[in-house]
Structure formats: structure tokens, C-alpha cells
Amino acid sequence: MLAFLLRTAWKKLWTLFFVSVISFAVVYLAPGQPSQIDPLNPRFTPQQLERYRKAFGLDQPLPVQYARFYKQLLTGELRSFKDNQPVLGKIVERTLNSLPLFLVGTILVWCYAFPFGIATAVKRNTGFDRCTTVLVFALISIPGFYLAYLTIIFVVDTFQVDVIGLRTFGREDVGWLYGAMDRTWHLVLPSLLGAAAGIAVLSRYVRSQMLEVMSADYVRTARSKGLDENRVLYHHALRNGLLPFVTMLGLLIPGLIGGSVIFETIFAWPGIGRLGYEAILSRDYPVVIALNFVAAVLTLIGTLLSDLLYMLVDPRIRL
Amino acid sequence: MASNSTQATSTSGASPSRIVWRFFLKNRVAVAGMLTVATFFVVALVGLPLTKPEHPTLDPREVRLPDKLKPPLSMPNRTALAPELLPRLGVYLFGTDELGRDVFARMLEGAFVSLAVGFVAVGIAVAIGLALGGMAGYYGSLTLGFGRYRLVTVDTLITGLIDVMLSFPSFFLILTVVAVLPPSIWNIMVVIGLTSWEGTARFVRAEILSLREQEFVQAATALGIPGPRVIMRHLLPNAVAPVLVSATLGIAGAILTESGLSFLGFGVPPPNATWGNILSDGKRYLFDAPWLTFIPGTAIFLLVLAFNLFGEGLREAFNPKLRR
């Protein structure tokens, strides 16, 4: 067990190293220097460019810059090109803004995907299954931003309410009860839209997993013992069918950063995805690199956690 | 039971691909997906000569300011336009955009671009996935290093690379790289391809690891057939089914990614029209000219849905467990 942990940690460290190199390299090795903030701006003279390159250490060799970058990032000294604020502070602040969206979305996904997926597996090859299959694929296939616009047009035209942003603009001093209700309402659309594709994908996994288990020998044995169908399905089949989803608990963590760029941009939600988009637009490379790196680190932690969880729940996996 | 036995007799003696094909054709939803994909193909291929920049029959770049933001099926303004500017069809089938350009012609031009992005990106991803997955599966136990020092095995190296690539949030990484590179349609195809090969590589590796222990491969090796030929002629053809499925689903994903990039302003640069950037230009007129959002959005949706249903049908047809 301990040997396994050490081995995994060692592997993850190597992965982490290459992740840090790649996040750095995609920005620094691409054509066009990071210092070319706005090459067309006539007021950006070569002298200024030189001073700027010196100030941010961009005139040094790449390995030195690489070491410097991660030293500053880990000690919290790394500052944004744009407003000179500490990068880590910005990331933490925006993550806290994204957190409610992420939590509500995740709860929606997990509450709807499982019953839905199990139902389609049990009623396989019926009209219900065919309709839901097409519906699920429609949700997977529709571009998120298109669905968001359709929803916005519908909701705004029908109910004449504000849907963009954290809260209704210009109503900051209305008392905490109204404020809380307003904020909750503004959570509804972005989290529902964010969850839609998630529900579709996860319910599809649940369906195929259930189908696999339902054709297993021990389920046939349970049926031939004369157990009633509900007990066979929910006591014998479901328990094993759910095992792989334990690993998904660990993989939830990186969802906090990835995937929210489009919805946060549409809904003007000052979260982590929008921070990334703004940083890319303004060529704020320290923030861009740090976001890619932090997201990858969260994924690594997530996969480590899911490996451990899987070992805990599945006695067949022992090392 | 009776239907089962007739099925068994009808499939006996047929080649495996015939059996798969027959099961696929029974799945009406998947066949509908395949036919839709084929229709879009024909539209894109017909649209290519009709909208080519030199002598377009339907000009997607013709600016007609008197006719801006006309709704679909509206007639052109005959008094304000010079006769050579009038649309060939005599009517704006899909309306016009904020510069009075014919949306129908722009959609036609964009059809080819969207399909091309999907196919080239997935082609790159599948090529990398097959090469790396094949190497990891067949030469996995070889060690690399200098002289006496054996550092890592090929398998460790390639699976490590897959782990590294899978750690990144893929859409944000693509966005970063596309934003850093100069805007061009080829860059977008290459970047999507370079960031989406991991799945293919993984299951090609797994497939080859299990295949290489089987007798026919051992026989091939015993006959002295060199490694690359064993991989190409004996191993990969047996691993082709899951690759085909994931490529079909991958095209759907690549088209969605391209439209997302266009939507955020990092897509194919103008004046080329793609469905993504027609939609992204139209979003400023969401309430005044909703057709600029509806038409390209619906087109992307239908094409991606068709690819997904087609791919899922293939997956079910290839999986003997699901044939009942």
C-alpha cells in the first residue's frame, strides 16, 4: 500500500514537471514574444519595450525565466502583466465566484443523470429509450452558447427579467432577503445550462454501465433464484454498476476551472473561466500560464484521489 | 426465439463487415444520422464551386448596405441596388447580415470549412493516436537510454505523455494556443488535432497489448515478419473498429470546438465564413435579427447530432455484446 502510494506520487511528480514545462512552453515558444502586448500601438516604442522586457525578466534565457516563473508562482509573488495584482490572489477570488455555479451544477448533474441513465438501461429498446437517446444526443450536440442564447431569448421575452451577471444591475441596496433571492435567480440559468451537457454525458455512461452489469452471470443467477426484479436491479446489479462512478468524484475537482469559459462569458459571470478568457484577450501571460498549470495540478490531485477511492471501494483492486 | 434463429442463419457465412453493416442498417436513428451527414457532405461539395472567391455564382462576400439585416425569404431592394448586385436566387433565402451579405451563400461557404475542420483535425488526432498507441503497445517493453544506462521504457514514456496531455483542461489549452498563434484556419485544425489524440492512443495501445499475445501474431512474428509490418498488416486492422467509432464522434467534437472558438472570437479569421463566426457576428443582433443566430446554430447542431448518432450506431453495431 505504502509502496503503491510512493510509486504513484513519484509518477505524478514527473507528470507535474512536464505539465509545468508545457504550460510555460506553449506561450513562450510560440511565434510572437510575450512582450508584444500590442505591436500596433505606436506609443509602444522600442525603448519602452526594452524596459518592459527587463522589468519582467523577459530578456533572460528561457530556462532561467522558467525557474523564475514557477518560483514566483509558488511563493505568491507572481504578478499580472495587466494590473500588477498577485496572480494567486486573483485566481482564488475568481474561484470563489465560480464555486456556487460549480456546486449547483454538479448537484444537478448527479441528481438527474443516475435515475435517468438507470431508467433508459432498464427500458432498453423501448420507445422511451429511443426518445431519450435522441434527446441525450441532442443535449450533447447542441453548442453550449447556442443553447444559452435560445434560453436567454426565451426567458427574457417571456418573463421580462434580468438574467445576466451575479445580480440585477442597479439594485444593490434592496435588503438582504431580496438580494439573496436575486442572486439565487441569477444562479439558475448558468448552472442549469452548464449541467445540461453533463447530465447527458453522465447518464449515457450510467446506461452503458448498467447494461454491462445487467448481462453479467451473477445477475442471471439472482433472477433464476426467483428474486423479484426490483431487488435484482437495485440490490445486485446497481451496486456493482455504480463502482466506476466513485472515481468520478475525484475527477470533479478540475471541473472547477475547465469548461466554464463560454457560459461565464455569456452570462458576464466574474468567475475563473472568464478570468482566463479576459487574460487571453489582454495577453496577460502570467495569468494564462498559471491557470493552465493550476487546472492541470487539480486534475492530477483528482486522479490520485480517484485511484485511492477506487481501491477503497473495490476489493478486487489490491496492490 | 424464432427471430433469433432466422437471424443466426442469415448471418452465417457472411463476412464480419457484412454482419456489422446489417446490424447498423437496422438502427433507424443511426441510419438517419448517416444520411444527414451525407447530405451535409453533398451540400458542402456543391457549395465549394458555387461560392469560390474568383467567380462566385452565389457571392458570400458581396456587401449590399441597402439590404442589411433583411429577414429570411425577403425580396431584395430592386431600386437601391445595381442589377449586378441582386442575389442570383432573386430572394434572400436565409436573410442578410449586418453588411447585407447573403446568409445563404455564407452558410454554403461555411459548410465546407466546418466539415474540413472536423476531418483534418480528427485525421491528425487519429494518425498520432495510431502511431503512439501502436508503438506503446508493440514496442512498449523496449528501454531507452544512453549506453549502459537504461532510463525509461517506451511504454512509460508514451503513457506518461498521455497523462500529461490529459491533465490540461482541453478547451482552455486550445484557446491559449490559438490565441498565441497567428489567426489561420490551419492552425485551428492542427491545434485541435494535437490536443485530442489521447483517447485513440489509449485504446489502440490496450487493443494491441491484448492482440499481440494471440497465436496469429505469434505466427507472424515466428515467420520473421518485421515489427512495423506486423503492426500495420496484422494488428491495426483488428483494432480499426473502435478507431472508426471514436473518429466519427471526434469529428462532432472538433466541429463543436471550432464553433466555440469562433464564438469567442478566436476562430477562422474573416472574410472566410464559417458557421461559428456567422453566429458570433450575429450575436450582437440577437433580438433584432435572431435568424443570424438561429440558422448557423441549428446547422451546427444538426451536423454534430448527425455525426454523434452515426458514431453511436457504429459503436453498437461493432459491439457483439449489444447485438440482440
XYZ file of C-alpha atoms in Angstrom:
643
model
C 0.000 0.000 0.000
C 2.684 2.461 1.058
C 4.892 1.352 -1.816
C 2.000 1.918 -4.205
C 1.382 5.396 -2.801
C 5.038 6.338 -3.145
C 5.215 4.980 -6.669
C 2.075 6.879 -7.713
C 3.300 10.083 -6.093
C 6.642 9.749 -7.911
C 4.868 9.304 -11.242
C 2.594 12.262 -10.547
C 5.610 14.424 -9.762
C 7.123 13.664 -13.153
C 3.798 14.391 -14.828
C 3.638 17.646 -12.883
C 7.089 18.627 -14.123
C 6.158 18.086 -17.774
C 2.851 19.844 -17.246
C 4.703 22.880 -15.933
C 7.079 22.817 -18.907
C 4.261 22.551 -21.439
C 2.114 25.287 -19.877
C 5.164 27.543 -19.983
C 6.297 26.495 -23.449
C 3.004 26.946 -25.308
C 3.156 30.649 -24.544
C 6.884 31.311 -24.666
C 7.870 29.203 -27.680
C 5.050 30.369 -29.917
C 5.863 32.931 -32.606
C 5.463 36.440 -31.250
C 7.071 37.370 -27.967
C 5.081 37.647 -24.761
C 6.276 41.248 -24.628
C 4.352 42.095 -27.800
C 1.352 43.236 -25.839
C 0.126 45.408 -28.676
C 2.596 45.594 -31.567
C 0.388 48.019 -33.478
C 0.287 50.606 -30.713
C 2.518 53.476 -31.966
C 3.196 54.707 -28.447
C 4.855 51.405 -27.578
C 8.415 52.430 -28.599
C 11.373 50.029 -28.762
C 12.896 51.708 -25.691
C 9.755 51.105 -23.706
C 9.642 47.532 -24.955
C 13.221 47.043 -23.749
C 12.423 48.485 -20.328
C 9.352 46.347 -20.107
C 11.254 43.206 -21.062
C 13.811 43.960 -18.354
C 11.201 44.639 -15.715
C 9.543 41.270 -16.241
C 12.807 39.385 -16.836
C 11.860 38.582 -20.420
C 15.405 39.234 -21.688
C 16.892 36.250 -19.869
C 17.376 32.731 -21.276
C 14.260 30.550 -21.245
C 15.304 28.049 -18.534
C 16.057 30.950 -16.184
C 12.695 32.506 -16.963
C 11.026 29.150 -16.420
C 12.594 28.683 -12.977
C 11.822 32.271 -12.049
C 8.227 31.973 -13.167
C 7.425 28.916 -11.054
C 9.382 30.205 -8.061
C 7.315 33.379 -8.135
C 4.098 31.473 -8.711
C 4.655 29.151 -5.765
C 5.747 31.925 -3.406
C 2.743 34.001 -4.445
C 4.880 36.827 -5.834
C 3.840 36.370 -9.435
C 2.028 39.430 -10.687
C -0.289 40.007 -13.611
C 1.065 41.940 -16.622
C -2.155 43.875 -16.782
C -2.843 45.302 -13.319
C 0.160 44.142 -11.291
C -2.058 42.233 -8.841
C -0.797 38.909 -7.410
C -1.910 36.101 -9.749
C -2.721 33.605 -7.000
C -4.973 36.111 -5.251
C -6.863 36.752 -8.470
C -7.321 33.031 -9.090
C -8.595 32.399 -5.557
C -11.012 35.335 -5.730
C -12.466 34.250 -9.082
C -12.668 30.605 -7.985
C -14.830 31.665 -5.055
C -17.154 33.419 -7.536
C -17.363 30.268 -9.662
C -17.901 27.984 -6.686
C -21.718 28.395 -6.334
C -22.157 27.821 -10.066
C -19.992 24.716 -9.882
C -21.707 23.296 -6.789
C -25.258 23.779 -8.054
C -24.306 22.432 -11.477
C -22.629 19.341 -10.013
C -25.563 18.572 -7.721
C -27.959 18.874 -10.667
C -25.815 16.581 -12.816
C -25.538 13.853 -10.187
C -29.187 14.030 -9.120
C -30.578 13.722 -12.645
C -28.030 11.629 -14.532
C -28.339 8.493 -12.377
C -32.123 7.957 -12.336
C -32.242 8.893 -15.993
C -29.424 6.566 -17.015
C -30.779 3.630 -14.986
C -34.276 4.106 -16.418
C -33.012 4.063 -20.004
C -30.945 0.928 -19.308
C -33.854 -0.946 -17.714
C -36.222 0.019 -20.532
C -33.689 -0.715 -23.244
C -35.018 -0.876 -26.827
C -38.402 0.570 -25.945
C -39.859 3.747 -27.352
C -38.850 5.552 -24.158
C -35.224 4.513 -24.635
C -35.148 5.634 -28.269
C -36.691 9.033 -27.498
C -34.337 9.692 -24.590
C -31.344 8.547 -26.654
C -32.116 11.174 -29.264
C -32.780 13.773 -26.525
C -29.491 12.962 -24.793
C -27.564 13.220 -28.049
C -29.330 16.480 -28.825
C -28.085 17.874 -25.500
C -24.549 16.631 -26.214
C -24.578 18.012 -29.753
C -26.043 21.472 -29.284
C -23.337 24.130 -28.996
C -23.481 25.445 -25.419
C -23.525 29.079 -26.477
C -26.390 28.463 -28.899
C -28.463 26.770 -26.206
C -27.637 29.665 -23.880
C -28.841 32.225 -26.413
C -32.046 30.318 -27.114
C -32.714 30.196 -23.370
C -31.912 33.868 -22.889
C -34.198 34.930 -25.754
C -36.989 32.755 -24.379
C -36.671 33.779 -20.718
C -36.192 37.486 -21.378
C -39.022 37.695 -23.915
C -41.438 35.692 -21.777
C -40.746 36.898 -18.239
C -39.071 40.277 -18.847
C -36.445 39.586 -16.179
C -32.727 40.200 -15.932
C -30.567 37.099 -16.334
C -27.039 38.400 -16.868
C -24.423 38.811 -14.155
C -24.234 37.978 -10.461
C -27.229 40.144 -9.519
C -29.641 42.601 -11.101
C -27.816 45.775 -12.056
C -28.681 48.869 -10.016
C -30.486 47.027 -7.195
C -27.637 46.606 -4.737
C -29.411 48.299 -1.770
C -32.658 46.383 -1.569
C -32.175 44.457 1.672
C -30.674 41.052 2.209
C -33.763 38.947 1.560
C -34.419 40.392 -1.879
C -30.690 40.392 -2.551
C -30.383 36.695 -1.726
C -33.377 35.820 -3.901
C -31.971 37.891 -6.730
C -28.600 36.159 -6.513
C -30.236 32.736 -6.412
C -32.265 33.535 -9.525
C -29.127 34.624 -11.348
C -27.581 31.251 -10.479
C -30.400 29.285 -12.089
C -29.782 29.709 -15.816
C -25.985 29.416 -15.979
C -25.873 26.404 -13.682
C -28.751 24.649 -15.491
C -27.110 25.256 -18.856
C -23.749 24.127 -17.549
C -25.351 20.978 -16.145
C -27.333 20.087 -19.296
C -24.452 18.580 -21.241
C -23.101 16.984 -18.054
C -26.409 15.226 -17.361
C -26.495 13.931 -20.930
C -22.929 12.576 -20.901
C -23.080 11.055 -17.430
C -26.480 9.411 -17.971
C -25.059 7.799 -21.095
C -22.196 6.324 -19.025
C -24.648 5.135 -16.375
C -26.749 3.491 -19.082
C -23.880 1.563 -20.675
C -22.511 0.600 -17.268
C -25.899 -0.719 -16.144
C -26.328 -2.643 -19.411
C -22.956 -4.273 -18.876
C -23.788 -5.337 -15.324
C -27.286 -6.497 -16.224
C -25.884 -9.069 -18.632
C -23.457 -10.434 -16.019
C -23.718 -14.008 -14.787
C -24.433 -13.162 -11.167
C -27.434 -11.072 -12.186
C -28.813 -14.035 -14.125
C -28.206 -16.173 -11.033
C -30.093 -13.693 -8.897
C -33.007 -13.779 -11.351
C -33.044 -17.572 -11.511
C -33.174 -17.695 -7.704
C -36.588 -16.122 -8.141
C -35.813 -12.728 -6.657
C -38.153 -10.017 -7.757
C -36.934 -7.686 -10.482
C -36.517 -4.635 -8.244
C -34.259 -6.484 -5.858
C -32.203 -7.900 -8.732
C -31.786 -4.478 -10.307
C -31.200 -2.249 -7.334
C -29.578 -4.646 -4.874
C -27.454 -6.841 -7.117
C -26.842 -5.005 -10.373
C -26.765 -1.361 -9.347
C -24.253 -1.806 -6.541
C -21.574 -3.095 -8.858
C -22.631 -0.880 -11.706
C -22.007 2.224 -9.635
C -18.412 1.336 -8.757
C -16.699 3.169 -11.622
C -18.554 6.361 -10.752
C -16.747 6.578 -7.456
C -13.694 7.503 -9.495
C -15.613 10.390 -10.986
C -15.856 12.033 -7.567
C -12.145 12.709 -7.781
C -12.369 13.944 -11.342
C -14.934 16.574 -10.331
C -12.263 18.848 -8.887
C -10.748 20.033 -12.189
C -14.250 20.831 -13.496
C -13.991 23.912 -11.319
C -11.704 25.576 -13.863
C -12.289 23.937 -17.226
C -15.421 24.134 -19.281
C -16.929 27.257 -17.796
C -15.307 29.742 -20.198
C -18.243 30.028 -22.599
C -21.091 30.212 -20.076
C -19.284 32.657 -17.816
C -18.540 34.844 -20.838
C -22.172 34.843 -21.984
C -23.599 35.467 -18.521
C -20.922 38.021 -17.576
C -20.169 35.911 -14.515
C -16.905 37.090 -12.923
C -15.646 33.546 -12.387
C -12.498 31.640 -13.154
C -13.362 30.795 -16.781
C -13.959 34.445 -17.581
C -10.701 35.370 -15.865
C -8.978 33.023 -18.284
C -10.779 34.494 -21.276
C -10.001 38.071 -20.227
C -6.357 37.137 -19.614
C -6.084 35.581 -23.089
C -7.705 38.627 -24.694
C -5.345 41.052 -22.953
C -2.312 38.756 -23.400
C -1.823 38.606 -19.649
C 0.518 35.625 -19.865
C 1.315 35.069 -16.167
C -2.408 34.543 -15.506
C -2.841 32.312 -18.585
C 0.102 30.059 -17.715
C -0.859 29.918 -14.060
C -4.452 28.950 -14.906
C -3.379 26.127 -17.233
C -0.919 24.936 -14.602
C -3.337 25.138 -11.661
C -6.038 23.320 -13.634
C -3.599 20.550 -14.520
C -2.469 20.243 -10.890
C -6.101 19.945 -9.793
C -6.620 17.196 -12.384
C -3.591 15.327 -11.075
C -4.867 15.572 -7.497
C -8.269 14.422 -8.743
C -6.903 11.340 -10.495
C -4.822 10.452 -7.431
C -7.911 10.737 -5.221
C -9.997 8.654 -7.606
C -7.359 5.903 -7.695
C -7.390 5.799 -3.902
C -11.192 5.824 -3.710
C -11.413 3.018 -6.221
C -9.027 0.930 -4.134
C -11.140 1.579 -1.049
C -14.460 0.539 -2.574
C -13.426 -2.266 -4.919
C -11.887 -5.243 -3.088
C -10.771 -6.715 -6.417
C -8.150 -3.980 -6.691
C -5.443 -4.552 -4.115
C -1.846 -3.709 -4.607
C -36.728 -17.064 -30.226
C -37.912 -17.669 -33.765
C -36.477 -14.366 -34.935
C -33.198 -15.226 -33.237
C -32.773 -18.440 -35.159
C -33.551 -16.823 -38.505
C -31.024 -14.144 -37.681
C -28.391 -16.762 -36.931
C -28.973 -18.488 -40.258
C -28.982 -15.263 -42.201
C -25.652 -14.117 -40.725
C -23.833 -17.419 -41.020
C -21.370 -17.392 -43.856
C -21.364 -13.590 -44.186
C -18.132 -11.688 -43.645
C -17.780 -9.802 -40.328
C -18.096 -6.431 -42.018
C -21.307 -7.553 -43.723
C -22.730 -8.585 -40.344
C -21.798 -5.247 -38.794
C -23.312 -3.409 -41.739
C -26.563 -5.371 -41.481
C -26.868 -4.594 -37.760
C -26.091 -0.970 -38.419
C -28.849 -0.674 -41.047
C -31.408 -1.992 -38.556
C -30.773 1.011 -36.300
C -33.022 3.612 -37.884
C -31.749 6.521 -35.784
C -28.141 5.811 -36.778
C -29.060 5.465 -40.448
C -30.828 8.823 -40.260
C -27.603 10.260 -38.791
C -25.546 8.781 -41.601
C -27.897 10.123 -44.275
C -27.818 13.596 -42.689
C -24.028 13.539 -42.692
C -24.089 12.504 -46.353
C -26.494 15.342 -47.167
C -24.253 17.907 -45.490
C -21.337 16.468 -47.472
C -23.148 16.950 -50.749
C -24.151 20.491 -49.739
C -20.576 21.347 -48.799
C -19.160 19.901 -52.034
C -21.767 21.668 -54.161
C -21.234 24.883 -52.227
C -17.487 24.896 -52.832
C -17.592 25.750 -56.593
C -20.700 27.925 -56.154
C -19.017 30.233 -53.630
C -15.365 30.175 -54.702
C -13.845 33.677 -54.355
C -12.911 34.185 -58.047
C -16.221 33.717 -59.923
C -18.876 33.018 -57.340
C -22.337 32.082 -58.518
C -23.633 32.923 -55.053
C -21.284 35.544 -53.628
C -20.867 35.246 -49.844
C -18.746 38.431 -49.670
C -20.917 40.852 -51.660
C -21.774 43.806 -49.407
C -25.212 45.356 -50.061
C -25.726 48.073 -47.479
C -29.316 48.980 -48.550
C -30.335 45.408 -47.806
C -28.791 44.912 -44.392
C -30.473 42.735 -41.741
C -33.269 41.514 -44.008
C -35.200 38.563 -42.558
C -35.213 35.200 -44.353
C -37.231 34.859 -47.571
C -37.376 38.621 -48.109
C -37.066 40.233 -51.531
C -34.059 42.396 -52.442
C -34.460 46.151 -52.722
C -34.565 46.474 -56.532
C -34.494 50.283 -56.682
C -31.451 50.800 -54.456
C -29.256 48.000 -55.794
C -27.347 47.868 -59.058
C -28.637 44.955 -61.188
C -25.359 43.018 -60.894
C -25.628 43.161 -57.089
C -29.013 41.455 -56.968
C -28.822 37.946 -55.476
C -28.852 35.193 -58.102
C -31.728 33.395 -56.442
C -33.884 36.535 -56.566
C -34.651 36.182 -52.861
C -32.639 36.138 -49.632
C -33.369 32.562 -48.643
C -31.752 32.873 -45.194
C -31.885 36.688 -44.944
C -28.902 39.037 -44.844
C -26.441 40.074 -42.152
C -25.412 43.491 -40.836
C -23.490 44.265 -44.059
C -26.226 42.997 -46.337
C -24.306 39.865 -47.224
C -26.411 36.888 -48.287
C -26.536 34.489 -45.323
C -27.455 31.565 -47.586
C -24.244 31.997 -49.578
C -22.239 32.423 -46.386
C -23.735 29.267 -44.880
C -22.893 27.394 -48.065
C -19.291 28.565 -47.899
C -19.112 27.742 -44.188
C -20.381 24.183 -44.678
C -17.161 23.119 -46.357
C -14.981 24.896 -43.783
C -16.787 23.298 -40.837
C -16.557 19.799 -42.318
C -12.920 20.346 -43.291
C -12.009 21.456 -39.764
C -13.627 18.326 -38.355
C -11.990 15.930 -40.793
C -8.472 17.390 -40.802
C -8.368 17.780 -37.009
C -9.577 14.225 -36.446
C -7.262 12.933 -39.167
C -4.291 14.424 -37.322
C -5.530 13.103 -33.979
C -6.120 9.580 -35.317
C -2.717 9.488 -37.050
C -0.907 10.499 -33.840
C -3.057 8.165 -31.745
C -2.439 5.183 -34.022
C 1.311 5.807 -34.216
C 1.885 6.391 -30.493
C -0.644 3.781 -29.342
C 0.797 1.225 -31.750
C 4.355 1.908 -30.613
C 3.413 1.756 -26.932
C 1.533 -1.486 -27.441
C 4.086 -3.300 -29.593
C 7.456 -1.854 -28.593
C 6.352 -0.942 -25.055
C 8.923 -3.075 -23.280
C 11.921 -1.595 -25.132
C 14.051 0.634 -22.944
C 15.599 3.889 -23.989
C 18.755 5.441 -22.633
C 22.424 6.129 -23.271
C 24.958 3.306 -23.296
C 24.608 1.233 -20.138
C 22.056 3.492 -18.534
C 18.536 2.333 -19.325
C 16.251 5.149 -18.283
C 12.644 4.537 -19.322
C 10.642 2.100 -21.386
C 8.805 3.264 -24.498
C 5.535 2.419 -22.774
C 6.316 4.581 -19.726
C 7.234 7.459 -21.998
C 4.083 7.325 -24.135
C 1.614 6.668 -21.314
C 3.334 9.473 -19.399
C 2.800 11.818 -22.341
C -0.871 10.791 -22.474
C -1.226 11.516 -18.742
C 0.384 14.933 -19.171
C -1.908 15.855 -22.060
C -4.992 14.611 -20.249
C -4.202 16.808 -17.239
C -4.842 20.025 -19.123
C -8.316 21.496 -19.426
C -8.518 20.870 -23.179
C -10.735 23.767 -24.282
C -8.729 26.335 -22.315
C -5.440 24.923 -23.605
C -6.714 25.086 -27.208
C -7.897 28.637 -26.586
C -4.473 29.607 -25.217
C -2.535 28.137 -28.137
C -4.896 29.503 -30.790
C -4.730 32.957 -29.216
C -0.922 32.917 -29.194
C -0.566 31.723 -32.792
C -1.372 33.970 -35.770
C -5.029 33.508 -36.780
C -5.451 30.949 -39.557
C -7.748 28.062 -40.286
C -4.839 25.583 -40.498
C -3.610 26.488 -37.029
C -7.042 25.735 -35.600
C -7.204 22.333 -37.295
C -3.686 21.411 -36.146
C -4.200 22.588 -32.579
C -7.480 20.696 -32.176
C -5.799 17.621 -33.673
C -2.731 17.870 -31.434
C -4.853 18.072 -28.281
C -7.345 15.282 -28.957
C -5.331 12.145 -29.806
C -5.069 10.741 -26.256
C -8.240 8.639 -26.313
C -7.286 6.938 -29.593
C -3.738 6.288 -28.404
C -5.031 4.759 -25.176
C -7.332 2.184 -26.637
C -5.081 1.353 -29.587
C -2.397 0.567 -27.023
C -4.774 -1.573 -24.954
C -6.062 -3.370 -28.035
C -2.577 -4.165 -29.314
C -1.395 -5.320 -25.895
C -4.141 -7.936 -25.884
C -3.826 -8.834 -29.586
C -0.080 -9.358 -29.603
C -0.383 -12.364 -27.301
C -2.672 -14.180 -29.729
C -1.496 -17.033 -31.920
C -1.825 -15.359 -35.304
C 0.536 -12.586 -34.222
C 3.000 -15.046 -32.751
C 2.824 -16.956 -36.024
C 3.535 -13.777 -37.961
C 6.498 -12.974 -35.732
C 7.779 -16.537 -35.987
C 7.729 -16.234 -39.776
C 10.234 -13.410 -39.394
C 7.916 -10.592 -40.488
C 9.419 -7.278 -39.314
C 7.713 -5.346 -36.482
C 6.288 -2.406 -38.440
C 4.692 -4.802 -40.924
C 3.201 -6.885 -38.104
C 1.698 -3.705 -36.673
C 0.380 -2.402 -39.976
C -0.903 -5.638 -41.528
C -1.861 -7.805 -38.572
C -2.524 -5.683 -35.514
C -4.031 -2.358 -36.611
C -6.692 -3.861 -38.932
C -8.027 -5.710 -35.903
C -8.116 -2.528 -33.846
C -9.821 -0.457 -36.517
C -13.416 -0.681 -35.250
C -13.004 1.411 -32.075
C -10.820 3.876 -34.011
C -13.580 4.354 -36.565
C -16.157 4.937 -33.819
C -14.033 7.411 -31.909
C -13.098 9.228 -35.120
C -16.758 9.721 -36.001
C -17.537 11.036 -32.524
C -14.309 13.057 -32.640
C -15.410 14.916 -35.774
C -18.538 16.001 -33.915
C -16.373 17.229 -31.031
C -13.961 19.077 -33.321
C -16.791 20.909 -35.106
C -18.207 21.944 -31.719
C -14.780 23.119 -30.536
C -14.244 25.168 -33.697
C -17.625 26.823 -33.316
C -16.838 27.580 -29.661
C -13.518 29.155 -30.651
C -15.201 31.215 -33.391
C -17.836 32.289 -30.921
C -15.167 33.617 -28.536
C -13.500 35.477 -31.405
C -10.545 33.111 -31.942
C -11.912 31.169 -34.872
C -11.272 31.237 -38.579
C -10.413 34.853 -39.496
C -12.660 36.896 -41.839
C -13.510 37.181 -44.707
C -13.846 33.377 -44.630
C -17.304 32.488 -43.413
C -17.746 29.612 -41.004
C -20.901 28.710 -39.151
C -19.180 29.652 -35.907
C -18.281 33.157 -36.969
C -21.624 33.871 -38.682
C -23.171 33.080 -35.308
C -20.585 35.067 -33.413
C -21.095 38.136 -35.656
C -24.841 37.745 -35.324
C -24.885 37.691 -31.529
C -24.834 41.500 -31.412
C -28.187 41.500 -33.224
C -29.666 38.718 -31.095
C -33.014 40.433 -30.556
C -33.240 42.396 -33.831
C -32.038 39.717 -36.257
C -32.430 36.380 -34.462
C -32.053 34.440 -37.741
C -28.346 35.279 -37.688
C -28.198 33.128 -34.528
C -30.835 30.514 -35.378
C -29.647 29.470 -38.813
C -25.952 28.757 -38.125
C -26.746 27.447 -34.627
C -29.267 24.966 -35.977
C -26.894 23.923 -38.759
C -24.059 23.205 -36.297
C -26.474 21.387 -34.017
C -27.855 19.163 -36.812
C -24.445 18.286 -38.219
C -22.946 17.453 -34.808
C -26.039 15.481 -33.827
C -25.875 13.505 -37.079
C -22.212 12.626 -36.513
C -22.908 11.613 -32.916
C -25.858 9.359 -33.819
C -23.873 7.834 -36.693
C -20.912 7.132 -34.407
C -23.087 5.673 -31.671
C -24.786 3.413 -34.216
C -21.372 2.212 -35.400
C -20.327 1.556 -31.820
C -23.395 -0.588 -31.182
C -23.013 -2.447 -34.479
C -19.348 -3.223 -33.773
C -20.036 -4.440 -30.235
C -21.125 -8.093 -30.379
C -22.437 -7.904 -26.802
C -25.053 -5.330 -27.759
C -26.393 -7.267 -30.779
C -29.576 -8.853 -29.625
